[in-house]
Amino acid sequence: MQGSSDFLLYVPIFSELDEETIEKIAKIGTKRCYKKDNIILMEEEDGSALFVIIDGKVKISRTSNDGREVILSILGESDFFGEMAILDGLTRSANAIALEDSTVFIIQRDQFLDLLYKHPEVSIALLQELTKRLRAADMKIKALTLKDAEGKVATVILQIADDVGMIRQGVVEIEKLPLQQDLANMAGTSRETISRTLHSFAKKGLIELESSRLRILNYEKFKETYH
Amino acid sequence: MQGSSDFLLYVPIFSELDEETIEKIAKIGTKRCYKKDNIILMEEEDGSALFVIIDGKVKISRTSNDGREVILSILGESDFFGEMAILDGLTRSANAIALEDSTVFIIQRDQFLDLLYKHPEVSIALLQELTKRLRAADMKIKALTLKDAEGKVATVILQIADDVGMIRQGVVEIEKLPLQQDLANMAGTSRETISRTLHSFAKKGLIELESSRLRILNYEKFKETYH
DNA sequence: TTATTAATGTGATGCGAATCACAAATTTTA
DNA sequence: TAAAATTTGTGATTCGCATCACATTAATAA
């Protein structure tokens, strides 16, 4: 059945595999749908699997005892998660919640480990992906440590732009900016500060806001100013 | 020459390899010494290699334009660094500076990549190590985002305890606590706050301080309180 | 040992941003 | 399309902690 496993081709860690292997992977996994706001997996839960997002958006977060939340990342189509628990066998350290109705492809731990042993190129690709995430995490730590609220907000905007921004002649557009509360949970500031800062950026002519659309008017300059 | 490559046995990513392969690795790399405070590698520098610490301590940090520093980690014997630039080919994102006179073992990029392809078990072990680092990074992001100064300091102390703490009947001892300024750069607070917070912990009976030695009197309770 | 430099302790002050409070606007649903 | 529920905007207030300033102690060099 041609096309049924196409989505796997766009997953970075599988993209180097030949068609036959991709088909095989498609068979060992299962698809599953999650409604908006539903929990895909929970902190401290064990039993592990790799989740590949076929369609939708998923929020990866950690929460404190008193219920406050840090959003570590927002993942979209062909991103994956759940690999950490598979690799080190420890319990999960984060939650995954569907931000919109989402479909995910699930590969169980053993099958995935098997894949790693049989196809070293998957390991290498996975190493590259983890490296990318580690770089992003280090950047975030730097921002949280050294920057003021304005700088933190800018860093989050840039991160989202890198993830889902559309570039059109120097202008980067984010179609559906997350809610201010979510931005706050990503930036480590308050919701009110997000509101004030975005408007201050707009006043300075750095960005343009209309409803949930955000345009970075001069991406290079913005990056330069707040990198 | 027996013993010359012993240090490689304790490096997690090599520990699964047979003696012969270890010997081979020992031959393709070179040793190098760095005096205290010397730069081992610099941000934005390219040309990559894997560095394994044979002896000493190395500080991995990032700096802002105005010279302020975030310490991402402090590494010791048989830890390694430099793998990110190797894996994704991008320029370095951090500095490495010798905190004391240190000896490192250097494997050039190509040789290391070769090793990864020929020995999948190295890849898997490396994946585990990167996962561990990612977990630590996520924890730090959570602490920086959600916790107050006290919580941040506690998190750093716990991290150091995990890295180099000696356990003796429920008491965890850190022999050589980093300087307050370095602790501040790790915790994302000021030097003064480190001083005040440590004394406040001591007053509460949570820790004991004597010169550069720190004892966490009730590790479990401390972890519980500030986790 | 003494002199010099580095690291730490601790009060006083000020500022950035969290929090509170509520109005306005937008989105959802009935 | 109106009503209800979210989400956003924006002032006023509070508070944590960075910063400043300097004394004290510890480490290093002379």
Short mmCIF file of C-alpha atoms (C1' of nucleotides) in Angstrom, two decimals:
data_model
loop_
_atom_site.label_atom_id
_atom_site.label_comp_id
_atom_site.label_asym_id
_atom_site.label_seq_id
_atom_site.Cartn_x
_atom_site.Cartn_y
_atom_site.Cartn_z
CA MET A 1 0.00 0.00 0.00
CA GLN A 2 1.92 2.93 -1.33
CA GLY A 3 2.04 6.09 0.78
CA SER A 4 0.96 4.58 4.04
CA SER A 5 4.39 4.97 5.59
CA ASP A 6 5.41 8.13 3.80
CA PHE A 7 5.41 10.12 7.00
CA LEU A 8 8.40 8.15 8.26
CA LEU A 9 10.52 9.46 5.42
CA TYR A 10 10.41 12.92 6.89
CA VAL A 11 11.54 11.85 10.33
CA PRO A 12 15.23 12.79 10.46
CA ILE A 13 16.33 9.62 12.22
CA PHE A 14 14.73 7.40 9.60
CA SER A 15 15.38 9.41 6.47
CA GLU A 16 18.55 7.54 5.58
CA LEU A 17 16.88 4.15 5.58
CA ASP A 18 15.86 2.32 2.43
CA GLU A 19 12.22 1.92 1.53
CA GLU A 20 12.06 -1.66 2.62
CA THR A 21 13.22 -0.90 6.14
CA ILE A 22 10.81 2.02 6.39
CA GLU A 23 7.98 -0.31 5.47
CA LYS A 24 9.14 -2.71 8.14
CA ILE A 25 9.13 0.03 10.75
CA ALA A 26 5.67 1.10 9.67
CA LYS A 27 4.50 -2.42 10.44
CA ILE A 28 6.02 -2.73 13.89
CA GLY A 29 4.49 0.50 15.15
CA THR A 30 0.95 1.61 15.73
CA LYS A 31 -0.92 4.81 15.12
CA ARG A 32 -2.87 6.53 17.79
CA CYS A 33 -4.91 9.72 18.01
CA TYR A 34 -5.10 12.13 20.91
CA LYS A 35 -7.69 14.84 21.32
CA LYS A 36 -6.63 18.37 22.13
CA ASP A 37 -5.41 18.84 25.72
CA ASN A 38 -5.16 15.11 26.33
CA ILE A 39 -2.15 13.62 28.03
CA ILE A 40 0.01 11.45 25.82
CA LEU A 41 2.44 10.58 28.53
CA MET A 42 3.12 11.55 32.08
CA GLU A 43 6.06 12.36 34.23
CA GLU A 44 7.26 9.50 36.44
CA GLU A 45 5.39 6.98 34.36
CA ASP A 46 7.38 4.00 33.19
CA GLY A 47 7.09 1.66 30.29
CA SER A 48 8.62 3.36 27.32
CA ALA A 49 8.13 3.87 23.66
CA LEU A 50 9.15 6.22 20.90
CA PHE A 51 6.46 8.62 19.72
CA VAL A 52 6.61 10.13 16.26
CA ILE A 53 4.16 12.93 15.55
CA ILE A 54 2.34 12.29 12.29
CA ASP A 55 0.03 15.22 12.62
CA GLY A 56 -0.68 17.86 15.25
CA LYS A 57 1.28 19.64 17.95
CA VAL A 58 2.59 18.30 21.24
CA LYS A 59 3.83 20.20 24.25
CA ILE A 60 6.68 18.72 26.27
CA SER A 61 6.72 20.13 29.77
CA ARG A 62 7.73 19.68 33.36
CA THR A 63 5.72 20.79 36.33
CA SER A 64 6.55 21.75 39.88
CA ASN A 65 4.76 20.49 42.96
CA ASP A 66 2.61 23.60 43.10
CA GLY A 67 1.43 23.12 39.55
CA ARG A 68 3.48 25.69 37.70
CA GLU A 69 4.77 24.55 34.35
CA VAL A 70 7.91 24.90 32.23
CA ILE A 71 7.47 24.13 28.58
CA LEU A 72 10.65 22.53 27.32
CA SER A 73 9.55 22.40 23.72
CA ILE A 74 6.62 22.34 21.38
CA LEU A 75 6.91 19.65 18.75
CA GLY A 76 5.15 19.27 15.44
CA GLU A 77 4.88 16.97 12.46
CA SER A 78 7.73 14.46 12.10
CA ASP A 79 9.27 15.42 15.41
CA PHE A 80 9.62 12.62 17.93
CA PHE A 81 9.87 12.20 21.67
CA GLY A 82 10.15 9.51 24.31
CA GLU A 83 13.64 8.45 23.30
CA MET A 84 15.24 9.37 26.61
CA ALA A 85 13.41 6.81 28.70
CA ILE A 86 14.19 4.21 26.05
CA LEU A 87 17.88 4.95 26.03
CA ASP A 88 18.60 5.10 29.72
CA GLY A 89 15.74 3.07 31.10
CA LEU A 90 14.90 5.68 33.70
CA THR A 91 11.38 6.91 34.23
CA ARG A 92 10.09 9.78 32.21
CA SER A 93 11.09 13.23 33.27
CA ALA A 94 8.49 15.21 31.39
CA ASN A 95 4.87 15.33 30.29
CA ALA A 96 3.62 15.28 26.74
CA ILE A 97 0.26 16.88 26.07
CA ALA A 98 -1.53 17.30 22.75
CA LEU A 99 -1.91 20.99 21.97
CA GLU A 100 -4.33 20.19 19.18
CA ASP A 101 -5.89 16.98 17.92
CA SER A 102 -2.85 14.90 17.08
CA THR A 103 -1.89 11.60 15.57
CA VAL A 104 1.23 9.84 16.73
CA PHE A 105 3.07 6.75 15.60
CA ILE A 106 4.31 4.58 18.45
CA ILE A 107 7.24 2.18 18.43
CA GLN A 108 7.80 0.09 21.52
CA ARG A 109 11.10 0.22 23.35
CA ASP A 110 12.43 -3.19 22.38
CA GLN A 111 11.65 -2.77 18.74
CA PHE A 112 13.33 0.59 18.68
CA LEU A 113 16.45 -0.67 20.42
CA ASP A 114 16.56 -3.52 17.94
CA LEU A 115 16.44 -0.97 15.16
CA LEU A 116 19.36 0.91 16.69
CA TYR A 117 21.51 -2.20 16.78
CA LYS A 118 20.63 -3.33 13.29
CA HIS A 119 20.90 0.07 11.66
CA PRO A 120 23.85 2.09 12.94
CA GLU A 121 22.81 4.97 10.68
CA VAL A 122 19.74 5.42 12.85
CA SER A 123 22.01 5.77 15.87
CA ILE A 124 24.12 8.36 14.13
CA ALA A 125 21.09 10.34 13.05
CA LEU A 126 19.70 10.13 16.56
CA LEU A 127 23.02 11.36 17.93
CA GLN A 128 22.73 14.35 15.66
CA GLU A 129 19.22 15.07 16.82
CA LEU A 130 20.15 14.81 20.49
CA THR A 131 23.09 17.10 19.84
CA LYS A 132 20.74 19.63 18.33
CA ARG A 133 18.51 19.44 21.36
CA LEU A 134 21.45 19.76 23.69
CA ARG A 135 22.61 22.86 21.87
CA ALA A 136 19.13 24.33 22.15
CA ALA A 137 18.98 23.47 25.84
CA ASP A 138 22.35 25.09 26.49
CA MET A 139 21.20 28.20 24.68
CA LYS A 140 18.10 28.33 26.81
CA ILE A 141 20.11 27.93 30.00
CA LYS A 142 22.29 30.80 28.89
CA ALA A 143 19.25 32.96 28.18
CA LEU A 144 17.60 32.12 31.49
CA THR A 145 20.79 32.84 33.37
CA LEU A 146 22.10 35.95 31.71
CA LYS A 147 19.25 37.76 30.05
CA ASP A 148 16.57 40.09 31.31
CA ALA A 149 12.91 39.56 30.54
CA GLU A 150 13.16 41.22 27.15
CA GLY A 151 16.05 38.99 26.14
CA LYS A 152 14.25 35.87 27.32
CA VAL A 153 11.15 36.70 25.34
CA ALA A 154 13.24 37.40 22.26
CA THR A 155 15.02 34.07 22.67
CA VAL A 156 11.72 32.21 22.78
CA ILE A 157 10.39 34.05 19.74
CA LEU A 158 13.55 33.20 17.84
CA GLN A 159 13.31 29.57 18.88
CA ILE A 160 9.74 29.33 17.66
CA ALA A 161 10.68 31.12 14.46
CA ASP A 162 13.42 28.56 13.87
CA ASP A 163 10.97 25.74 14.47
CA VAL A 164 7.91 26.83 12.54
CA GLY A 165 8.66 30.22 10.99
CA MET A 166 7.96 30.90 7.32
CA ILE A 167 10.56 33.06 5.61
CA ARG A 168 9.44 35.57 2.97
CA GLN A 169 12.04 38.08 1.80
CA GLY A 170 13.73 38.72 5.10
CA VAL A 171 10.49 38.68 7.05
CA VAL A 172 9.90 35.65 9.23
CA GLU A 173 6.30 34.91 10.01
CA ILE A 174 4.95 32.77 12.79
CA GLU A 175 1.43 31.78 11.83
CA LYS A 176 0.07 30.61 15.11
CA LEU A 177 1.91 32.04 18.04
CA PRO A 178 1.31 30.06 21.24
CA LEU A 179 -0.84 31.63 23.93
CA GLN A 180 0.84 34.24 26.09
CA GLN A 181 0.67 31.95 29.09
CA ASP A 182 2.51 29.26 27.16
CA LEU A 183 5.08 31.74 25.93
CA ALA A 184 5.56 32.78 29.54
CA ASN A 185 6.08 29.16 30.55
CA MET A 186 8.66 28.81 27.81
CA ALA A 187 10.48 32.03 28.60
CA GLY A 188 10.42 31.77 32.35
CA THR A 189 8.57 35.03 32.84
CA SER A 190 5.00 36.04 33.60
CA ARG A 191 2.13 36.29 31.18
CA GLU A 192 1.91 40.03 31.72
CA THR A 193 5.56 40.49 30.88
CA ILE A 194 5.03 38.65 27.60
CA SER A 195 2.22 41.02 26.70
CA ARG A 196 4.18 44.13 27.59
CA THR A 197 7.37 42.98 25.91
CA LEU A 198 5.74 41.97 22.63
CA HIS A 199 4.07 45.36 22.42
CA SER A 200 7.33 47.06 23.20
CA PHE A 201 8.99 45.12 20.35
CA ALA A 202 6.15 46.18 18.06
CA LYS A 203 6.50 49.82 19.10
CA LYS A 204 10.20 49.64 18.28
CA GLY A 205 9.30 48.34 14.83
CA LEU A 206 11.00 45.01 15.37
CA ILE A 207 7.91 42.89 14.98
CA GLU A 208 4.34 43.13 13.76
CA LEU A 209 1.45 41.54 15.61
CA GLU A 210 -2.01 40.73 14.35
CA SER A 211 -4.11 38.34 16.38
CA SER A 212 -2.09 35.15 16.67
CA ARG A 213 0.23 35.99 13.80
CA LEU A 214 3.66 37.42 14.51
CA ARG A 215 6.07 38.78 11.93
CA ILE A 216 9.72 39.47 12.67
CA LEU A 217 10.30 42.35 10.27
CA ASN A 218 14.05 42.16 10.20
CA TYR A 219 15.06 38.71 11.27
CA GLU A 220 18.80 39.24 11.00
CA LYS A 221 18.72 42.45 13.01
CA PHE A 222 16.43 40.93 15.61
CA LYS A 223 18.70 37.93 15.99
CA GLU A 224 21.73 40.16 16.16
CA THR A 225 20.19 42.39 18.83
CA TYR A 226 19.06 39.61 21.11
CA HIS A 227 21.20 36.60 20.27
CA MET B 1 53.06 -1.44 27.41
CA GLN B 2 50.49 -2.46 29.94
CA GLY B 3 48.51 0.26 31.67
CA SER B 4 49.17 3.10 29.28
CA SER B 5 45.63 3.15 28.00
CA ASP B 6 43.92 2.17 31.22
CA PHE B 7 42.23 5.54 31.56
CA LEU B 8 40.10 4.79 28.50
CA LEU B 9 38.49 1.88 30.30
CA TYR B 10 36.76 4.25 32.66
CA VAL B 11 35.29 6.40 29.94
CA PRO B 12 31.65 5.28 29.70
CA ILE B 13 31.50 5.37 25.92
CA PHE B 14 34.53 3.10 25.60
CA SER B 15 33.99 0.77 28.50
CA GLU B 16 32.22 -1.89 26.44
CA LEU B 17 35.07 -2.24 23.98
CA ASP B 18 37.56 -5.09 24.04
CA GLU B 19 41.14 -4.48 25.07
CA GLU B 20 42.45 -4.59 21.56
CA THR B 21 40.17 -1.82 20.37
CA ILE B 22 41.01 0.29 23.41
CA GLU B 23 44.69 -0.06 22.58
CA LYS B 24 43.96 1.03 19.06
CA ILE B 25 42.13 4.10 20.24
CA ALA B 26 44.98 4.93 22.56
CA LYS B 27 47.24 4.99 19.54
CA ILE B 28 45.13 7.24 17.33
CA GLY B 29 44.78 9.95 19.97
CA THR B 30 47.26 12.25 21.61
CA LYS B 31 47.73 13.47 25.15
CA ARG B 32 48.00 17.09 25.98
CA CYS B 33 48.41 19.09 29.17
CA TYR B 34 46.84 22.39 30.03
CA LYS B 35 47.88 24.65 32.87
CA LYS B 36 45.27 25.99 35.24
CA ASP B 37 43.07 28.73 33.77
CA ASN B 38 44.19 28.00 30.24
CA ILE B 39 41.73 27.78 27.40
CA ILE B 40 41.33 24.32 25.92
CA LEU B 41 38.85 25.39 23.34
CA MET B 42 36.89 28.45 22.42
CA GLU B 43 33.40 29.34 21.40
CA GLU B 44 32.94 29.87 17.65
CA GLU B 45 36.16 28.06 16.91
CA ASP B 46 35.96 25.34 14.34
CA GLY B 47 37.95 22.23 13.68
CA SER B 48 36.72 19.58 16.00
CA ALA B 49 37.94 16.78 18.18
CA LEU B 50 36.83 14.72 21.13
CA PHE B 51 38.50 15.56 24.42
CA VAL B 52 38.69 13.00 27.20
CA ILE B 53 39.87 14.25 30.56
CA ILE B 54 42.60 11.99 31.92
CA ASP B 55 43.31 14.13 34.91
CA GLY B 56 42.14 17.49 36.23
CA LYS B 57 38.98 19.55 36.04
CA VAL B 58 37.50 21.43 33.12
CA LYS B 59 34.84 24.10 33.11
CA ILE B 60 32.40 24.21 30.19
CA SER B 61 30.87 27.64 29.86
CA ARG B 62 29.21 30.16 27.64
CA THR B 63 29.71 33.89 27.82
CA SER B 64 27.65 36.90 26.87
CA ASN B 65 28.89 39.89 24.93
CA ASP B 66 29.45 41.84 28.12
CA GLY B 67 31.63 39.13 29.58
CA ARG B 68 29.26 37.49 32.02
CA GLU B 69 29.53 33.72 32.18
CA VAL B 70 27.21 30.74 32.56
CA ILE B 71 28.89 27.55 33.62
CA LEU B 72 27.11 24.67 31.94
CA SER B 73 29.09 21.98 33.69
CA ILE B 74 32.30 21.15 35.45
CA LEU B 75 33.85 17.95 34.20
CA GLY B 76 36.44 15.69 35.80
CA GLU B 77 38.41 12.54 35.20
CA SER B 78 37.08 10.30 32.41
CA ASP B 79 34.44 12.80 31.39
CA PHE B 80 34.58 13.96 27.79
CA PHE B 81 33.55 16.94 25.74
CA GLY B 82 33.69 18.27 22.20
CA GLU B 83 31.36 15.63 20.80
CA MET B 84 28.69 18.09 19.72
CA ALA B 85 30.78 19.87 17.11
CA ILE B 86 31.88 16.46 15.81
CA LEU B 87 28.37 15.16 15.46
CA ASP B 88 26.69 18.08 13.78
CA GLY B 89 29.64 19.81 12.20
CA LEU B 90 28.61 23.20 13.54
CA THR B 91 31.03 25.47 15.31
CA ARG B 92 31.52 25.14 19.00
CA SER B 93 28.95 26.70 21.24
CA ALA B 94 30.91 26.78 24.45
CA ASN B 95 34.30 27.36 26.00
CA ALA B 96 36.37 24.80 27.85
CA ILE B 97 38.82 26.10 30.41
CA ALA B 98 41.11 24.11 32.70
CA LEU B 99 40.13 24.73 36.32
CA GLU B 100 43.32 23.08 37.50
CA ASP B 101 46.34 21.64 35.72
CA SER B 102 44.76 19.03 33.48
CA THR B 103 45.69 16.32 31.03
CA VAL B 104 43.36 15.50 28.16
CA PHE B 105 43.33 12.85 25.51
CA ILE B 106 42.38 14.11 22.08
CA ILE B 107 40.82 12.14 19.25
CA GLN B 108 40.34 13.91 15.95
CA ARG B 109 36.91 14.18 14.38
CA ASP B 110 37.42 11.75 11.52
CA GLN B 111 38.92 9.07 13.68
CA PHE B 112 36.08 9.36 16.13
CA LEU B 113 33.41 9.19 13.45
CA ASP B 114 35.16 6.16 12.08
CA LEU B 115 34.97 4.59 15.51
CA LEU B 116 31.24 5.29 15.68
CA TYR B 117 30.61 3.52 12.39
CA LYS B 118 32.80 0.54 13.18
CA HIS B 119 31.60 0.09 16.76
CA PRO B 120 27.87 0.60 17.14
CA GLU B 121 28.20 -0.04 20.88
CA VAL B 122 30.11 3.23 21.13
CA SER B 123 27.17 4.99 19.51
CA ILE B 124 24.73 3.45 21.92
CA ALA B 125 26.86 4.36 24.91
CA LEU B 126 27.20 7.87 23.55
CA LEU B 127 23.45 8.08 23.14
CA GLN B 128 23.08 7.17 26.78
CA GLU B 129 25.54 9.81 27.82
CA LEU B 130 23.85 12.51 25.75
CA THR B 131 20.52 11.47 27.21
CA LYS B 132 21.93 11.91 30.67
CA ARG B 133 23.15 15.36 29.77
CA LEU B 134 19.83 16.28 28.25
CA ARG B 135 18.03 15.21 31.39
CA ALA B 136 20.39 17.31 33.47
CA ALA B 137 19.88 20.27 31.15
CA ASP B 138 16.11 19.95 31.36
CA MET B 139 16.32 19.84 35.12
CA LYS B 140 18.39 22.97 35.12
CA ILE B 141 15.94 24.75 32.83
CA LYS B 142 13.17 23.81 35.19
CA ALA B 143 15.10 25.13 38.18
CA LEU B 144 16.00 28.37 36.44
CA THR B 145 12.42 28.89 35.36
CA LEU B 146 10.44 27.91 38.41
CA LYS B 147 12.62 28.20 41.46
CA ASP B 148 13.67 31.11 43.62
CA ALA B 149 17.29 31.78 44.50
CA GLU B 150 17.27 29.28 47.34
CA GLY B 151 15.94 26.55 45.09
CA LYS B 152 18.48 27.32 42.38
CA VAL B 153 21.37 27.14 44.80
CA ALA B 154 20.07 23.86 46.20
CA THR B 155 19.78 22.46 42.68
CA VAL B 156 23.39 23.31 41.92
CA ILE B 157 24.60 21.82 45.18
CA LEU B 158 22.69 18.64 44.44
CA GLN B 159 24.12 18.50 40.94
CA ILE B 160 27.66 18.84 42.25
CA ALA B 161 26.94 16.26 44.92
CA ASP B 162 25.76 13.84 42.23
CA ASP B 163 28.92 14.47 40.23
CA VAL B 164 31.63 14.40 42.85
CA GLY B 165 30.00 13.82 46.23
CA MET B 166 31.30 11.14 48.58
CA ILE B 167 28.59 9.30 50.48
CA ARG B 168 29.22 8.24 54.06
CA GLN B 169 26.25 6.96 56.03
CA GLY B 170 23.62 9.34 54.69
CA VAL B 171 25.94 12.31 54.68
CA VAL B 172 27.14 13.48 51.28
CA GLU B 173 30.37 15.38 51.29
CA ILE B 174 31.70 17.67 48.60
CA GLU B 175 35.43 17.95 49.14
CA LYS B 176 36.27 20.95 47.08
CA LEU B 177 33.27 23.18 46.53
CA PRO B 178 33.77 25.56 43.60
CA LEU B 179 34.29 29.24 44.35
CA GLN B 180 31.17 31.22 45.17
CA GLN B 181 31.48 33.17 41.95
CA ASP B 182 31.50 29.91 39.97
CA LEU B 183 28.55 28.59 41.96
CA ALA B 184 26.75 31.82 41.12
CA ASN B 185 27.52 31.35 37.44
CA MET B 186 26.15 27.84 37.64
CA ALA B 187 23.02 28.77 39.57
CA GLY B 188 22.20 31.94 37.70
CA THR B 189 22.34 34.13 40.79
CA SER B 190 24.82 36.55 42.30
CA ARG B 191 27.85 35.71 44.37
CA GLU B 192 26.36 37.43 47.39
CA THR B 193 23.20 35.35 47.15
CA ILE B 194 25.30 32.18 47.16
CA SER B 195 27.01 33.28 50.35
CA ARG B 196 23.78 34.22 52.09
CA THR B 197 21.92 31.10 50.97
CA LEU B 198 24.62 28.66 51.99
CA HIS B 199 24.72 30.20 55.44
CA SER B 200 20.98 30.06 55.67
CA PHE B 201 21.10 26.34 54.80
CA ALA B 202 23.73 25.86 57.49
CA LYS B 203 21.65 27.73 60.05
CA LYS B 204 18.72 25.47 59.25
CA GLY B 205 20.94 22.48 59.89
CA LEU B 206 20.70 21.22 56.32
CA ILE B 207 24.38 21.48 55.51
CA GLU B 208 27.71 21.95 57.21
CA LEU B 209 30.40 24.23 55.84
CA GLU B 210 34.08 24.30 56.64
CA SER B 211 36.35 26.16 54.26
CA SER B 212 35.86 24.56 50.88
CA ARG B 213 34.23 21.42 52.22
CA LEU B 214 30.45 21.10 52.21
CA ARG B 215 28.48 18.32 53.84
CA ILE B 216 24.82 17.70 53.11
CA LEU B 217 23.75 16.31 56.47
CA ASN B 218 20.56 14.66 55.32
CA TYR B 219 20.83 14.09 51.62
CA GLU B 220 17.42 12.52 51.18
CA LYS B 221 15.65 15.26 53.07
CA PHE B 222 17.58 17.97 51.26
CA LYS B 223 16.73 16.43 47.91
CA GLU B 224 13.13 16.05 48.93
CA THR B 225 12.85 19.66 50.07
CA TYR B 226 14.38 21.22 46.98
CA HIS B 227 13.94 18.67 44.23
"C1'" DT C 1 56.78 35.66 58.69
"C1'" DT C 2 54.73 39.60 56.63
"C1'" DA C 3 52.78 41.68 52.58
"C1'" DT C 4 49.72 41.16 48.92
"C1'" DT C 5 46.00 39.36 46.61
"C1'" DA C 6 41.90 36.78 46.37
"C1'" DA C 7 37.66 35.18 48.36
"C1'" DT C 8 33.98 35.65 51.54
"C1'" DG C 9 30.42 37.93 54.81
"C1'" DT C 10 26.97 41.24 55.45
"C1'" DG C 11 24.38 45.56 55.61
"C1'" DA C 12 21.93 49.21 52.75
"C1'" DT C 13 19.78 50.61 48.50
"C1'" DG C 14 17.37 50.40 44.16
"C1'" DC C 15 15.34 48.31 40.31
"C1'" DG C 16 13.15 44.80 37.44
"C1'" DA C 17 9.66 42.06 37.07
"C1'" DA C 18 6.11 39.20 39.63
"C1'" DT C 19 1.77 39.76 41.40
"C1'" DC C 20 -2.71 41.81 41.94
"C1'" DA C 21 -6.71 43.77 39.95
"C1'" DC C 22 -9.74 44.66 36.49
"C1'" DA C 23 -11.10 46.34 31.80
"C1'" DA C 24 -11.14 45.30 26.94
"C1'" DA C 25 -10.98 42.27 23.25
"C1'" DT C 26 -11.22 37.90 21.20
"C1'" DT C 27 -12.68 33.16 20.73
"C1'" DT C 28 -15.74 29.49 21.70
"C1'" DT C 29 -20.30 27.43 22.47
"C1'" DA C 30 -24.86 27.31 22.89
"C1'" DT D 1 -25.87 35.95 16.80
"C1'" DA D 2 -25.95 36.47 21.51
"C1'" DA D 3 -23.93 34.68 25.78
"C1'" DA D 4 -20.18 32.61 28.10
"C1'" DA D 5 -15.60 31.70 28.53
"C1'" DT D 6 -10.87 32.63 27.30
"C1'" DT D 7 -7.31 35.47 26.34
"C1'" DT D 8 -5.12 39.82 26.31
"C1'" DG D 9 -3.89 44.79 27.79
"C1'" DT D 10 -2.42 47.84 31.23
"C1'" DG D 11 -2.09 50.32 35.48
"C1'" DA D 12 -0.64 50.10 40.61
"C1'" DT D 13 1.74 47.75 44.15
"C1'" DT D 14 4.92 44.65 46.22
"C1'" DC D 15 8.96 42.00 46.77
"C1'" DG D 16 13.01 39.27 45.68
"C1'" DC D 17 17.39 39.71 44.66
"C1'" DA D 18 21.07 42.20 42.04
"C1'" DT D 19 24.05 45.68 42.93
"C1'" DC D 20 26.93 48.63 45.61
"C1'" DA D 21 30.05 49.26 49.34
"C1'" DC D 22 33.17 47.83 52.46
"C1'" DA D 23 34.80 44.90 56.42
"C1'" DT D 24 36.70 40.42 57.37
"C1'" DT D 25 38.95 36.29 56.49
"C1'" DA D 26 41.67 33.08 53.87
"C1'" DA D 27 45.12 31.94 50.44
"C1'" DT D 28 49.30 33.02 47.98
"C1'" DA D 29 53.58 35.35 47.16
"C1'" DA D 30 57.54 37.74 48.59
#
